[in-house]
Amino acid sequence: MPALTLTANGQSWSVTLTNSSAAQALVEQLPLTLDMAELNGNEKYASLPAALPVQASCPGQIQAGDVMLYGKDCLVLFYESFSTSYSYTPLGRLDDPQGLAQALGTGSVTVTLTASTS
């Protein structure tokens, strides 16, 4: 599974993907530029161009830097850690989410996902 690079407001982070059909289907949609909306002061979300395979479960705890699928076509990027009762399909996680919350800001943000070159 290739790694991804997530870019927002001139900063970039490496994303390690899960070994799953959902993550593979996400890779097939790359590169992606998404206008992500703010939700609850802890996440950004955007609709994907096509649905991904769903293997949802409730993680109980979300960590800053988690990249998840909500439903079948809503990409969610979490920038704060918190407890949850919602179910998500895990897609991956930022290797080091330091500075993510500041870069994403408080409103909508444009995020680009590309395959990393090794």
Coordinates of N, CA and C in Angstrom, one line a residue:
M1 N 0.9 -1.2 0.0 CA 0.0 0.0 0.0 C 0.9 1.2 0.0
P2 N 0.7 2.1 -1.0 CA 1.6 3.3 -1.0 C 1.2 4.3 0.2
A3 N 2.1 5.1 0.5 CA 1.8 6.2 1.5 C 1.2 7.4 0.7
L4 N 0.6 8.2 1.4 CA 0.0 9.5 0.9 C 0.7 10.7 1.4
T5 N 0.6 11.8 0.7 CA 1.0 13.1 1.2 C -0.3 13.9 1.3
L6 N -0.6 14.5 2.4 CA -1.7 15.4 2.6 C -1.1 16.8 2.7
T7 N -1.7 17.7 1.9 CA -1.2 19.1 2.0 C -2.3 20.0 2.2
A8 N -2.1 21.0 3.2 CA -3.1 22.0 3.5 C -2.4 23.3 3.9
N9 N -2.8 24.4 3.3 CA -2.2 25.7 3.6 C -0.7 25.7 3.6
G10 N -0.1 25.1 2.6 CA 1.4 25.1 2.4 C 2.2 24.1 3.2
Q11 N 1.5 23.3 4.1 CA 2.2 22.4 4.9 C 1.8 21.0 4.4
S12 N 2.7 20.0 4.6 CA 2.5 18.6 4.1 C 2.8 17.6 5.2
W13 N 2.0 16.5 5.2 CA 2.2 15.5 6.2 C 2.1 14.1 5.4
S14 N 2.9 13.2 5.9 CA 2.8 11.8 5.4 C 1.7 11.1 6.1
V15 N 1.0 10.3 5.3 CA -0.1 9.5 5.8 C 0.2 8.0 5.5
T16 N 0.1 7.2 6.5 CA 0.3 5.7 6.3 C -1.1 5.2 6.2
L17 N -1.4 4.5 5.1 CA -2.7 3.9 4.9 C -2.9 2.5 5.6
T18 N -4.1 2.2 5.9 CA -4.4 0.8 6.4 C -4.3 -0.1 5.2
N19 N -4.1 -1.4 5.4 CA -4.1 -2.4 4.4 C -5.6 -2.9 4.2
S20 N -6.4 -2.1 3.4 CA -7.8 -2.4 3.3 C -8.3 -2.1 1.9
S21 N -9.4 -2.7 1.5 CA -10.0 -2.4 0.2 C -10.4 -0.9 0.1
A22 N -10.8 -0.4 1.3 CA -11.3 1.0 1.3 C -10.1 2.0 1.0
A23 N -8.9 1.7 1.6 CA -7.7 2.5 1.4 C -7.3 2.4 -0.1
Q24 N -7.3 1.1 -0.6 CA -6.9 0.9 -2.0 C -7.8 1.6 -2.9
A25 N -9.1 1.7 -2.7 CA -10.0 2.4 -3.5 C -9.8 3.9 -3.4
L26 N -9.4 4.4 -2.3 CA -9.0 5.8 -2.1 C -7.8 6.1 -3.0
V27 N -6.8 5.3 -3.0 CA -5.6 5.5 -3.8 C -6.0 5.6 -5.3
E28 N -6.9 4.8 -5.7 CA -7.3 4.8 -7.1 C -8.0 6.1 -7.5
Q29 N -8.4 6.9 -6.5 CA -9.0 8.2 -6.9 C -8.0 9.4 -6.9
L30 N -6.8 9.1 -6.5 CA -5.7 10.1 -6.4 C -5.3 10.6 -7.8
P31 N -4.8 11.8 -7.9 CA -4.8 12.8 -6.8 C -6.1 13.5 -6.6
L32 N -6.3 13.9 -5.4 CA -7.6 14.5 -5.0 C -7.4 15.9 -4.4
T33 N -8.2 16.9 -4.8 CA -8.2 18.2 -4.1 C -9.6 18.3 -3.6
L34 N -9.8 18.5 -2.2 CA -11.1 18.5 -1.6 C -11.2 19.8 -0.8
D35 N -12.4 20.4 -0.9 CA -12.8 21.5 -0.1 C -13.5 20.9 1.1
M36 N -12.8 20.9 2.3 CA -13.2 20.3 3.5 C -13.9 21.3 4.4
A37 N -15.1 20.9 4.9 CA -15.8 21.8 5.8 C -15.5 21.4 7.2
E38 N -15.7 22.4 8.1 CA -15.5 22.2 9.6 C -16.6 21.5 10.2
L39 N -16.4 20.7 11.2 CA -17.4 20.1 12.0 C -16.9 19.9 13.5
N40 N -17.7 20.4 14.4 CA -17.5 20.1 15.8 C -16.2 20.6 16.4
G41 N -15.4 21.4 15.8 CA -14.1 21.8 16.3 C -13.1 20.8 16.5
N42 N -13.3 19.6 15.7 CA -12.3 18.5 15.9 C -12.1 17.8 14.5
E43 N -12.8 18.2 13.5 CA -12.6 17.4 12.2 C -13.0 18.3 11.0
K44 N -12.4 17.8 9.9 CA -12.8 18.4 8.6 C -13.3 17.2 7.8
Y45 N -14.3 17.5 6.9 CA -14.9 16.4 6.1 C -15.2 16.9 4.7
A46 N -15.3 16.0 3.7 CA -15.6 16.3 2.4 C -16.1 15.0 1.7
S47 N -17.0 15.2 0.7 CA -17.5 14.1 -0.1 C -16.4 13.7 -1.1
L48 N -16.2 12.4 -1.3 CA -15.3 11.9 -2.3 C -16.1 11.8 -3.6
P49 N -15.3 11.8 -4.7 CA -16.0 11.6 -6.1 C -16.7 10.3 -6.3
A50 N -16.2 9.2 -5.6 CA -16.9 7.9 -5.7 C -16.8 7.2 -4.4
A51 N -17.8 6.4 -4.1 CA -17.9 5.6 -2.9 C -16.8 4.7 -2.7
L52 N -16.4 4.4 -1.5 CA -15.4 3.4 -1.1 C -16.0 2.2 -0.4
P53 N -15.4 1.0 -0.4 CA -15.9 -0.1 0.3 C -16.0 0.2 1.8
V54 N -17.0 -0.2 2.5 CA -17.2 0.1 3.9 C -17.0 -1.1 4.7
Q55 N -16.2 -0.9 5.8 CA -15.9 -1.8 6.8 C -16.0 -1.1 8.2
A56 N -17.1 -0.5 8.4 CA -17.2 0.4 9.6 C -17.3 -0.3 10.9
S57 N -16.7 0.4 11.9 CA -16.8 -0.1 13.3 C -16.6 1.2 14.2
C58 N -17.0 1.0 15.4 CA -16.8 2.2 16.3 C -15.4 2.0 17.0
P59 N -14.5 3.0 16.8 CA -13.2 2.9 17.4 C -13.2 3.3 18.8
G60 N -14.2 4.0 19.3 CA -14.3 4.4 20.7 C -13.5 5.7 21.0
Q61 N -12.3 5.7 20.5 CA -11.4 6.9 20.6 C -10.8 7.3 19.3
I62 N -10.9 8.5 19.0 CA -10.4 9.1 17.8 C -9.1 9.8 18.2
Q63 N -8.0 9.7 17.4 CA -6.8 10.3 17.6 C -6.5 11.4 16.6
A64 N -6.0 12.5 17.0 CA -5.6 13.6 16.0 C -4.7 13.0 15.0
G65 N -5.1 13.2 13.7 CA -4.3 12.6 12.6 C -5.0 11.4 11.9
D66 N -6.1 10.9 12.5 CA -6.8 9.8 11.9 C -7.5 10.3 10.7
V67 N -7.4 9.4 9.6 CA -8.2 9.7 8.4 C -9.2 8.5 8.3
M68 N -10.4 8.9 8.2 CA -11.5 7.9 8.3 C -12.5 8.1 7.2
L69 N -13.3 7.1 6.9 CA -14.5 7.2 6.0 C -15.7 7.1 6.8
Y70 N -16.6 8.1 6.7 CA -17.9 8.0 7.3 C -18.9 7.7 6.3
G71 N -19.7 6.7 6.5 CA -20.6 6.3 5.4 C -19.8 5.7 4.3
K72 N -20.2 5.9 3.1 CA -19.5 5.3 2.0 C -18.7 6.3 1.1
D73 N -18.9 7.6 1.4 CA -18.2 8.5 0.5 C -17.8 9.8 1.2
C74 N -17.7 9.8 2.5 CA -17.3 11.1 3.3 C -16.0 10.8 3.9
L75 N -15.0 11.5 3.4 CA -13.6 11.5 4.0 C -13.6 12.4 5.2
V76 N -13.1 11.9 6.3 CA -13.0 12.7 7.5 C -11.5 12.8 8.0
L77 N -11.1 14.0 8.3 CA -9.7 14.2 8.8 C -9.8 14.8 10.2
F78 N -9.4 14.0 11.2 CA -9.5 14.5 12.6 C -8.3 15.2 13.0
Y79 N -8.4 16.4 13.6 CA -7.3 17.2 14.1 C -7.3 17.3 15.6
E80 N -8.2 16.7 16.3 CA -8.2 16.7 17.7 C -8.6 15.3 18.2
S81 N -8.1 14.8 19.3 CA -8.4 13.5 19.9 C -9.7 13.6 20.8
F82 N -10.5 12.6 20.7 CA -11.8 12.6 21.5 C -12.4 11.2 21.5
S83 N -13.3 11.0 22.4 CA -14.1 9.8 22.4 C -15.3 9.9 21.5
T84 N -15.7 8.8 20.9 CA -16.8 8.8 19.9 C -17.6 7.5 20.0
S85 N -18.9 7.7 19.7 CA -19.8 6.5 19.6 C -20.2 6.3 18.1
Y86 N -19.6 7.1 17.2 CA -19.9 6.9 15.8 C -19.0 5.8 15.2
S87 N -19.5 5.2 14.1 CA -18.7 4.2 13.4 C -18.1 4.8 12.1
Y88 N -16.8 4.3 11.9 CA -16.0 4.8 10.7 C -15.3 3.6 10.1
T89 N -14.9 3.7 8.9 CA -14.0 2.8 8.2 C -12.6 3.4 8.3
P90 N -11.6 2.9 9.0 CA -10.3 3.5 9.0 C -9.6 3.4 7.6
L91 N -9.0 4.5 7.3 CA -8.3 4.6 6.0 C -6.8 4.8 6.2
G92 N -6.4 5.5 7.3 CA -5.0 5.7 7.6 C -4.8 6.7 8.7
R93 N -3.6 7.1 8.9 CA -3.2 8.1 9.9 C -2.0 8.9 9.5
L94 N -2.0 10.1 9.9 CA -0.8 11.0 9.7 C 0.3 10.4 10.5
D95 N 1.5 10.3 10.0 CA 2.6 9.8 10.7 C 3.0 10.7 11.9
D96 N 2.8 12.0 11.7 CA 3.1 13.0 12.8 C 2.2 14.2 12.6
P97 N 1.0 14.2 13.3 CA 0.0 15.3 13.1 C 0.4 16.6 13.7
Q98 N 1.6 16.8 14.2 CA 2.0 18.1 14.8 C 1.8 19.2 13.8
G99 N 1.1 20.3 14.2 CA 0.8 21.4 13.4 C -0.4 21.3 12.6
L100 N -1.1 20.1 12.6 CA -2.2 19.9 11.7 C -3.4 20.9 12.1
A101 N -3.8 20.9 13.3 CA -4.9 21.8 13.7 C -4.7 23.2 13.3
Q102 N -3.5 23.7 13.5 CA -3.2 25.1 13.2 C -3.3 25.3 11.7
A103 N -2.8 24.4 10.9 CA -2.8 24.5 9.4 C -4.2 24.4 8.9
L104 N -5.0 23.6 9.5 CA -6.4 23.5 9.0 C -7.3 24.7 9.4
G105 N -7.0 25.3 10.5 CA -7.7 26.5 10.8 C -9.1 26.2 11.4
T106 N -10.0 27.2 11.5 CA -11.3 27.1 12.1 C -12.4 27.0 11.1
G107 N -12.2 27.2 9.8 CA -13.3 27.1 8.8 C -13.0 26.1 7.8
S108 N -13.5 26.3 6.6 CA -13.3 25.4 5.5 C -11.8 25.5 5.1
V109 N -11.3 24.4 4.5 CA -9.9 24.4 4.0 C -9.8 23.5 2.8
T110 N -8.9 23.8 1.9 CA -8.7 23.0 0.7 C -7.5 22.1 1.1
V111 N -7.7 20.8 0.9 CA -6.7 19.7 1.2 C -6.5 18.9 -0.1
T112 N -5.2 18.6 -0.3 CA -4.8 17.8 -1.5 C -4.2 16.5 -1.0
L113 N -4.6 15.4 -1.6 CA -4.1 14.1 -1.3 C -3.4 13.6 -2.5
T114 N -2.1 13.2 -2.4 CA -1.4 12.7 -3.5 C -0.6 11.4 -3.1
A115 N -0.3 10.5 -4.0 CA 0.5 9.4 -3.7 C 1.9 9.9 -3.4
S116 N 2.6 9.4 -2.4 CA 3.9 9.7 -2.0 C 4.9 9.0 -2.9
T117 N 6.0 9.7 -3.3 CA 7.0 9.1 -4.0 C 8.1 8.7 -3.1
S118 N 8.6 7.5 -3.1 CA 9.6 7.0 -2.2 C 11.0 7.0 -2.8

